[in-house]
Amino acid sequence: MKLLRYGPIDQEKPGLLDHQGQIRDLSGIIDDINGKNLNSQTLAKIQELDPATLPLVEGTPRIGPCITNVGKVICIGLNYHDHAEEVGAKPTPEPRIFMKATSSISGPYDDVEIPRGSEKTDWEVELGVVIGKKAKYIEIDQAMDYVTGYCLANDVSERDFQMHRSGQWVKGKSHDTFCPLGPWLVSQDEIKDPHQLSIWLEVDGKRYQDSSTSNLVHRIPETIAHLSHFMTLLPGDVILTGTPSGVGMGIKPDPLFLKPGMTMELGIEGLGTQKQLAVLA
């Protein structure tokens, strides 16, 4: 099951992608794709529907972020072996946690803003994990029971703000449009093994990131269990699991950063693709 949201910014409606790749309107069934509607009963009700009975959405509407009213965007840093190596760091014994402001969430094809004063805006393709029920003090062997699905994400980052502006990484991670999510929220049953997915990103048609989620340092069950011992995870929370090598700041000898007019295209096996144009804020 692939859930999505479509329509103008702040006016999105819930939708379902049918087997022919057409959008079907879910607004007669649920009010939106959010934590409130990620419970097992509601999802089972949607799963049982014949998509052909739902209204067909005509044309090519804008696709919004695949989930709304997100309580937390929790990110895991340096969580691919190859990415840690390219930036000269060692993987941490526990997941390295930072946050992105929820106001950074945007649609998968919306423009990405380069912040005022930025010289080092960078890209990071990531696997997003969407939580479906409240998780507190859970163990690793229980963790996947709390996952409702997965989505593609771009953890856009301003490296100078992140590293050199007298604070935690959140300064470089939270500008508007720095968290494109979607195009779909893909239910857990559609992804046999989230640790065996190809993951890639291109800038202006050149592939810079090309890896597999098998390269994760801290896998999803460990990460969820770990987080649940430090904060309560709630339905609709999104965990970004890290990025592989090939980010702009890791390119040697000359790092590459986004400039207005450059285009990012990215994807994860089974989760669709995104495409964003970089523009000045």
mmCIF file of C-alpha atoms in Angstrom:
data_model
loop_
_atom_site.group_PDB
_atom_site.id
_atom_site.type_symbol
_atom_site.label_atom_id
_atom_site.label_comp_id
_atom_site.label_asym_id
_atom_site.label_seq_id
_atom_site.Cartn_x
_atom_site.Cartn_y
_atom_site.Cartn_z
ATOM 1 C CA MET A 1 0.000 0.000 0.000
ATOM 2 C CA LYS A 2 1.349 3.388 -1.052
ATOM 3 C CA LEU A 3 -0.219 6.380 0.688
ATOM 4 C CA LEU A 4 0.391 9.953 -0.432
ATOM 5 C CA ARG A 5 -0.842 13.507 -0.153
ATOM 6 C CA TYR A 6 -1.634 15.677 -3.168
ATOM 7 C CA GLY A 7 -2.677 19.242 -3.855
ATOM 8 C CA PRO A 8 -1.443 22.790 -3.192
ATOM 9 C CA ILE A 9 0.730 23.545 -0.169
ATOM 10 C CA ASP A 10 -1.325 23.423 3.057
ATOM 11 C CA GLN A 11 -4.343 22.156 1.100
ATOM 12 C CA GLU A 12 -3.228 18.585 0.467
ATOM 13 C CA LYS A 13 -5.699 15.702 0.421
ATOM 14 C CA PRO A 14 -4.977 12.071 1.300
ATOM 15 C CA GLY A 15 -4.525 9.661 -1.564
ATOM 16 C CA LEU A 16 -3.693 6.089 -2.473
ATOM 17 C CA LEU A 17 -1.569 4.967 -5.415
ATOM 18 C CA ASP A 18 -3.371 2.177 -7.271
ATOM 19 C CA HIS A 19 -1.756 -0.726 -9.148
ATOM 20 C CA GLN A 20 -1.735 1.277 -12.375
ATOM 21 C CA GLY A 21 0.162 4.134 -10.741
ATOM 22 C CA GLN A 22 -2.908 6.384 -10.613
ATOM 23 C CA ILE A 23 -3.846 8.500 -7.604
ATOM 24 C CA ARG A 24 -7.120 7.627 -5.872
ATOM 25 C CA ASP A 25 -8.769 10.087 -3.486
ATOM 26 C CA LEU A 26 -8.951 8.858 0.126
ATOM 27 C CA SER A 27 -10.595 11.966 1.582
ATOM 28 C CA GLY A 28 -13.926 10.140 1.895
ATOM 29 C CA ILE A 29 -12.235 7.575 4.145
ATOM 30 C CA ILE A 30 -9.741 9.586 6.226
ATOM 31 C CA ASP A 31 -9.090 13.287 6.681
ATOM 32 C CA ASP A 32 -5.319 13.096 6.095
ATOM 33 C CA ILE A 33 -2.194 10.941 6.295
ATOM 34 C CA ASN A 34 -1.092 11.619 9.870
ATOM 35 C CA GLY A 35 -0.259 9.867 13.116
ATOM 36 C CA LYS A 36 -3.900 9.693 14.134
ATOM 37 C CA ASN A 37 -4.699 7.582 11.088
ATOM 38 C CA LEU A 38 -1.701 5.263 11.230
ATOM 39 C CA ASN A 39 -3.337 2.870 13.704
ATOM 40 C CA SER A 40 -3.718 -0.740 12.624
ATOM 41 C CA GLN A 41 -7.528 -0.564 12.392
ATOM 42 C CA THR A 42 -7.566 2.392 9.993
ATOM 43 C CA LEU A 43 -4.756 0.982 7.875
ATOM 44 C CA ALA A 44 -6.507 -2.395 7.665
ATOM 45 C CA LYS A 45 -9.683 -0.622 6.528
ATOM 46 C CA ILE A 46 -7.755 1.130 3.737
ATOM 47 C CA GLN A 47 -5.944 -2.081 2.795
ATOM 48 C CA GLU A 48 -9.258 -3.859 2.302
ATOM 49 C CA LEU A 49 -10.562 -1.248 -0.137
ATOM 50 C CA ASP A 50 -10.751 -1.898 -3.842
ATOM 51 C CA PRO A 51 -8.863 1.149 -5.185
ATOM 52 C CA ALA A 52 -11.132 1.181 -8.245
ATOM 53 C CA THR A 53 -14.029 2.191 -5.976
ATOM 54 C CA LEU A 54 -12.223 5.380 -4.947
ATOM 55 C CA PRO A 55 -12.471 8.584 -7.008
ATOM 56 C CA LEU A 56 -9.709 8.902 -9.601
ATOM 57 C CA VAL A 57 -7.610 12.059 -9.294
ATOM 58 C CA GLU A 58 -7.307 13.571 -12.747
ATOM 59 C CA GLY A 59 -4.284 15.386 -14.143
ATOM 60 C CA THR A 60 -0.906 15.757 -12.481
ATOM 61 C CA PRO A 61 -1.409 17.472 -9.122
ATOM 62 C CA ARG A 62 1.470 18.549 -6.916
ATOM 63 C CA ILE A 63 2.578 15.786 -4.564
ATOM 64 C CA GLY A 64 3.005 16.964 -0.994
ATOM 65 C CA PRO A 65 4.966 15.416 1.860
ATOM 66 C CA CYS A 66 3.629 11.904 2.404
ATOM 67 C CA ILE A 67 2.709 12.578 6.043
ATOM 68 C CA THR A 68 1.590 15.656 7.963
ATOM 69 C CA ASN A 69 1.385 16.807 11.597
ATOM 70 C CA VAL A 70 4.726 15.139 12.251
ATOM 71 C CA GLY A 71 5.639 15.459 15.913
ATOM 72 C CA LYS A 72 9.370 14.781 15.540
ATOM 73 C CA VAL A 73 11.911 14.310 12.796
ATOM 74 C CA ILE A 74 14.715 12.364 14.456
ATOM 75 C CA CYS A 75 17.919 11.828 12.510
ATOM 76 C CA ILE A 76 20.812 9.405 12.903
ATOM 77 C CA GLY A 77 24.189 10.855 11.971
ATOM 78 C CA LEU A 78 27.193 9.037 10.470
ATOM 79 C CA ASN A 79 25.139 5.866 10.198
ATOM 80 C CA TYR A 80 26.645 4.412 7.013
ATOM 81 C CA HIS A 81 30.119 2.916 7.186
ATOM 82 C CA ASP A 82 31.159 4.482 3.869
ATOM 83 C CA HIS A 83 29.879 7.961 4.797
ATOM 84 C CA ALA A 84 31.717 7.950 8.136
ATOM 85 C CA GLU A 85 34.887 6.985 6.279
ATOM 86 C CA GLU A 86 34.544 9.715 3.631
ATOM 87 C CA VAL A 87 34.286 12.473 6.264
ATOM 88 C CA GLY A 88 37.089 11.034 8.397
ATOM 89 C CA ALA A 89 34.921 9.918 11.310
ATOM 90 C CA LYS A 90 34.433 6.629 13.109
ATOM 91 C CA PRO A 91 30.965 5.081 13.499
ATOM 92 C CA THR A 92 29.649 5.703 16.986
ATOM 93 C CA PRO A 93 28.955 2.808 19.396
ATOM 94 C CA GLU A 94 25.414 4.138 19.896
ATOM 95 C CA PRO A 95 23.240 5.946 17.335
ATOM 96 C CA ARG A 96 24.209 9.616 17.063
ATOM 97 C CA ILE A 97 20.945 11.555 17.365
ATOM 98 C CA PHE A 98 20.012 15.006 16.124
ATOM 99 C CA MET A 99 16.741 16.650 15.098
ATOM 100 C CA LYS A 100 15.321 18.603 12.183
ATOM 101 C CA ALA A 101 12.604 21.202 12.729
ATOM 102 C CA THR A 102 9.273 19.929 11.432
ATOM 103 C CA SER A 103 8.895 23.241 9.550
ATOM 104 C CA SER A 104 11.634 21.948 7.215
ATOM 105 C CA ILE A 105 9.303 19.273 5.794
ATOM 106 C CA SER A 106 8.356 19.770 2.140
ATOM 107 C CA GLY A 107 7.085 17.847 -0.865
ATOM 108 C CA PRO A 108 9.301 15.499 -2.880
ATOM 109 C CA TYR A 109 9.289 17.710 -5.978
ATOM 110 C CA ASP A 110 9.155 21.130 -4.312
ATOM 111 C CA ASP A 111 12.067 23.531 -4.770
ATOM 112 C CA VAL A 112 14.803 23.386 -2.133
ATOM 113 C CA GLU A 113 15.840 26.787 -0.798
ATOM 114 C CA ILE A 114 19.482 27.728 -0.369
ATOM 115 C CA PRO A 115 19.468 29.814 2.841
ATOM 116 C CA ARG A 116 20.597 33.424 2.890
ATOM 117 C CA GLY A 117 24.339 33.540 3.504
ATOM 118 C CA SER A 118 24.803 29.873 2.652
ATOM 119 C CA GLU A 119 27.874 28.664 0.778
ATOM 120 C CA LYS A 120 27.724 24.988 1.730
ATOM 121 C CA THR A 121 24.226 23.595 1.166
ATOM 122 C CA ASP A 122 24.544 19.829 0.702
ATOM 123 C CA TRP A 123 22.429 16.748 -0.052
ATOM 124 C CA GLU A 124 21.787 13.469 1.783
ATOM 125 C CA VAL A 125 19.488 10.741 0.457
ATOM 126 C CA GLU A 126 17.979 8.807 3.372
ATOM 127 C CA LEU A 127 15.572 6.019 4.272
ATOM 128 C CA GLY A 128 12.782 7.358 6.479
ATOM 129 C CA VAL A 129 11.027 5.130 9.009
ATOM 130 C CA VAL A 130 7.511 6.155 10.064
ATOM 131 C CA ILE A 131 6.323 5.173 13.533
ATOM 132 C CA GLY A 132 2.788 3.787 13.819
ATOM 133 C CA LYS A 133 2.206 3.461 17.562
ATOM 134 C CA LYS A 134 3.532 4.820 20.835
ATOM 135 C CA ALA A 135 6.925 3.368 21.761
ATOM 136 C CA LYS A 136 8.536 3.788 25.165
ATOM 137 C CA TYR A 137 11.254 1.595 26.687
ATOM 138 C CA ILE A 138 10.927 -1.123 24.082
ATOM 139 C CA GLU A 139 13.444 -3.859 23.254
ATOM 140 C CA ILE A 140 15.095 -4.589 19.923
ATOM 141 C CA ASP A 141 13.036 -7.710 19.239
ATOM 142 C CA GLN A 142 9.823 -5.664 19.600
ATOM 143 C CA ALA A 143 10.919 -2.663 17.557
ATOM 144 C CA MET A 144 9.568 -3.527 14.113
ATOM 145 C CA ASP A 145 6.070 -3.874 15.566
ATOM 146 C CA TYR A 146 6.105 -0.076 15.925
ATOM 147 C CA VAL A 147 6.939 0.644 12.262
ATOM 148 C CA THR A 148 4.009 1.511 10.010
ATOM 149 C CA GLY A 149 6.040 2.101 6.873
ATOM 150 C CA TYR A 150 8.902 3.766 5.050
ATOM 151 C CA CYS A 151 9.529 6.792 2.876
ATOM 152 C CA LEU A 152 12.262 8.448 0.862
ATOM 153 C CA ALA A 153 13.831 11.584 2.326
ATOM 154 C CA ASN A 154 16.473 14.178 1.475
ATOM 155 C CA ASP A 155 18.234 15.429 4.600
ATOM 156 C CA VAL A 156 19.366 18.715 3.056
ATOM 157 C CA SER A 157 22.099 20.295 5.180
ATOM 158 C CA GLU A 158 23.974 23.594 5.354
ATOM 159 C CA ARG A 159 27.429 22.423 6.441
ATOM 160 C CA ASP A 160 28.831 25.728 7.695
ATOM 161 C CA PHE A 161 25.719 26.350 9.802
ATOM 162 C CA GLN A 162 25.905 22.732 10.987
ATOM 163 C CA MET A 163 29.573 22.670 11.970
ATOM 164 C CA HIS A 164 30.644 26.213 12.756
ATOM 165 C CA ARG A 165 27.744 28.230 14.115
ATOM 166 C CA SER A 166 28.172 27.611 17.851
ATOM 167 C CA GLY A 167 25.517 24.999 18.315
ATOM 168 C CA GLN A 168 24.301 21.508 17.609
ATOM 169 C CA TRP A 169 23.711 20.214 14.086
ATOM 170 C CA VAL A 170 20.089 21.388 14.112
ATOM 171 C CA LYS A 171 21.092 24.870 12.843
ATOM 172 C CA GLY A 172 22.308 23.407 9.587
ATOM 173 C CA LYS A 173 19.439 20.953 9.227
ATOM 174 C CA SER A 174 16.271 22.959 9.780
ATOM 175 C CA HIS A 175 15.852 25.578 7.072
ATOM 176 C CA ASP A 176 12.506 25.543 5.255
ATOM 177 C CA THR A 177 12.438 22.842 2.506
ATOM 178 C CA PHE A 178 15.367 20.937 4.059
ATOM 179 C CA CYS A 179 13.302 17.764 4.578
ATOM 180 C CA PRO A 180 11.510 16.599 1.417
ATOM 181 C CA LEU A 181 9.458 13.488 2.280
ATOM 182 C CA GLY A 182 7.789 11.080 -0.135
ATOM 183 C CA PRO A 183 6.406 10.681 -2.719
ATOM 184 C CA TRP A 184 4.782 7.815 -0.823
ATOM 185 C CA LEU A 185 4.458 6.331 2.617
ATOM 186 C CA VAL A 186 4.957 2.652 1.754
ATOM 187 C CA SER A 187 3.442 0.180 4.203
ATOM 188 C CA GLN A 188 5.843 -2.161 5.953
ATOM 189 C CA ASP A 189 4.437 -5.266 4.262
ATOM 190 C CA GLU A 190 5.592 -4.035 0.835
ATOM 191 C CA ILE A 191 9.259 -3.879 1.856
ATOM 192 C CA LYS A 192 10.606 -7.369 2.520
ATOM 193 C CA ASP A 193 13.905 -6.205 4.014
ATOM 194 C CA PRO A 194 14.574 -2.495 4.603
ATOM 195 C CA HIS A 195 18.249 -3.357 5.058
ATOM 196 C CA GLN A 196 18.646 -4.571 1.452
ATOM 197 C CA LEU A 197 17.518 -1.578 -0.626
ATOM 198 C CA SER A 198 19.502 0.288 -3.259
ATOM 199 C CA ILE A 199 19.824 4.012 -2.479
ATOM 200 C CA TRP A 200 21.127 6.764 -4.777
ATOM 201 C CA LEU A 201 21.271 10.483 -5.518
ATOM 202 C CA GLU A 202 22.295 12.500 -8.577
ATOM 203 C CA VAL A 203 23.077 16.193 -9.000
ATOM 204 C CA ASP A 204 22.564 17.618 -12.490
ATOM 205 C CA GLY A 205 22.451 14.079 -13.848
ATOM 206 C CA LYS A 206 25.721 12.884 -12.247
ATOM 207 C CA ARG A 207 25.419 10.122 -9.666
ATOM 208 C CA TYR A 208 27.217 10.949 -6.426
ATOM 209 C CA GLN A 209 25.533 8.605 -3.953
ATOM 210 C CA ASP A 210 25.102 4.962 -4.948
ATOM 211 C CA SER A 211 24.896 2.439 -2.138
ATOM 212 C CA SER A 212 22.659 0.024 -0.233
ATOM 213 C CA THR A 213 20.895 0.186 3.111
ATOM 214 C CA SER A 214 22.864 -2.978 3.950
ATOM 215 C CA ASN A 215 25.675 -0.537 4.757
ATOM 216 C CA LEU A 216 23.849 0.900 7.794
ATOM 217 C CA VAL A 217 25.870 0.918 11.024
ATOM 218 C CA HIS A 218 22.913 0.885 13.437
ATOM 219 C CA ARG A 219 19.968 -0.966 11.914
ATOM 220 C CA ILE A 220 16.340 -0.004 12.283
ATOM 221 C CA PRO A 221 15.333 -2.243 15.240
ATOM 222 C CA GLU A 222 18.362 -1.150 17.263
ATOM 223 C CA THR A 223 17.746 2.498 16.425
ATOM 224 C CA ILE A 224 14.063 2.450 17.400
ATOM 225 C CA ALA A 225 14.708 0.609 20.656
ATOM 226 C CA HIS A 226 17.560 2.987 21.502
ATOM 227 C CA LEU A 227 15.500 6.106 20.811
ATOM 228 C CA SER A 228 12.599 4.780 22.898
ATOM 229 C CA HIS A 229 14.829 4.772 25.971
ATOM 230 C CA PHE A 230 15.509 8.508 25.602
ATOM 231 C CA MET A 231 12.165 9.823 24.298
ATOM 232 C CA THR A 232 8.686 8.518 23.637
ATOM 233 C CA LEU A 233 8.101 7.836 19.974
ATOM 234 C CA LEU A 234 4.594 8.717 18.807
ATOM 235 C CA PRO A 235 2.522 7.777 15.751
ATOM 236 C CA GLY A 236 3.626 9.913 12.836
ATOM 237 C CA ASP A 237 7.164 10.505 14.089
ATOM 238 C CA VAL A 238 9.748 10.105 11.330
ATOM 239 C CA ILE A 239 13.232 8.671 11.806
ATOM 240 C CA LEU A 240 15.821 9.463 9.130
ATOM 241 C CA THR A 241 18.327 6.627 9.270
ATOM 242 C CA GLY A 242 21.424 8.261 7.774
ATOM 243 C CA THR A 243 23.069 8.751 4.390
ATOM 244 C CA PRO A 244 25.710 6.823 2.444
ATOM 245 C CA SER A 245 28.918 8.238 0.988
ATOM 246 C CA GLY A 246 28.856 10.752 -1.843
ATOM 247 C CA VAL A 247 27.709 13.907 -0.071
ATOM 248 C CA GLY A 248 29.050 17.171 -1.426
ATOM 249 C CA MET A 249 31.358 17.942 1.476
ATOM 250 C CA GLY A 250 33.025 14.530 1.077
ATOM 251 C CA ILE A 251 34.095 15.059 -2.540
ATOM 252 C CA LYS A 252 37.886 15.314 -2.817
ATOM 253 C CA PRO A 253 39.886 17.353 -3.490
ATOM 254 C CA ASP A 254 37.185 19.973 -4.064
ATOM 255 C CA PRO A 255 33.863 19.666 -2.215
ATOM 256 C CA LEU A 256 30.740 20.466 -4.225
ATOM 257 C CA PHE A 257 27.790 22.384 -2.838
ATOM 258 C CA LEU A 258 24.416 23.376 -4.265
ATOM 259 C CA LYS A 259 24.037 26.525 -6.322
ATOM 260 C CA PRO A 260 20.809 28.051 -7.674
ATOM 261 C CA GLY A 261 19.622 26.170 -10.741
ATOM 262 C CA MET A 262 21.184 22.835 -9.774
ATOM 263 C CA THR A 263 18.871 19.819 -9.634
ATOM 264 C CA MET A 264 18.884 16.859 -7.257
ATOM 265 C CA GLU A 265 17.256 13.560 -8.167
ATOM 266 C CA LEU A 266 17.200 10.689 -5.683
ATOM 267 C CA GLY A 267 15.565 7.370 -4.967
ATOM 268 C CA ILE A 268 15.359 4.225 -2.874
ATOM 269 C CA GLU A 269 14.300 0.854 -4.222
ATOM 270 C CA GLY A 270 10.543 0.406 -3.683
ATOM 271 C CA LEU A 271 10.036 3.910 -2.286
ATOM 272 C CA GLY A 272 9.944 6.015 -5.443
ATOM 273 C CA THR A 273 12.015 9.002 -6.485
ATOM 274 C CA GLN A 274 12.268 12.709 -5.740
ATOM 275 C CA LYS A 275 13.483 15.654 -7.797
ATOM 276 C CA GLN A 276 14.231 19.140 -6.505
ATOM 277 C CA LEU A 277 15.507 22.382 -8.016
ATOM 278 C CA ALA A 278 17.806 24.479 -5.814
ATOM 279 C CA VAL A 279 16.691 28.122 -5.548
ATOM 280 C CA LEU A 280 17.686 31.105 -3.442
ATOM 281 C CA ALA A 281 15.618 31.684 -0.307
#
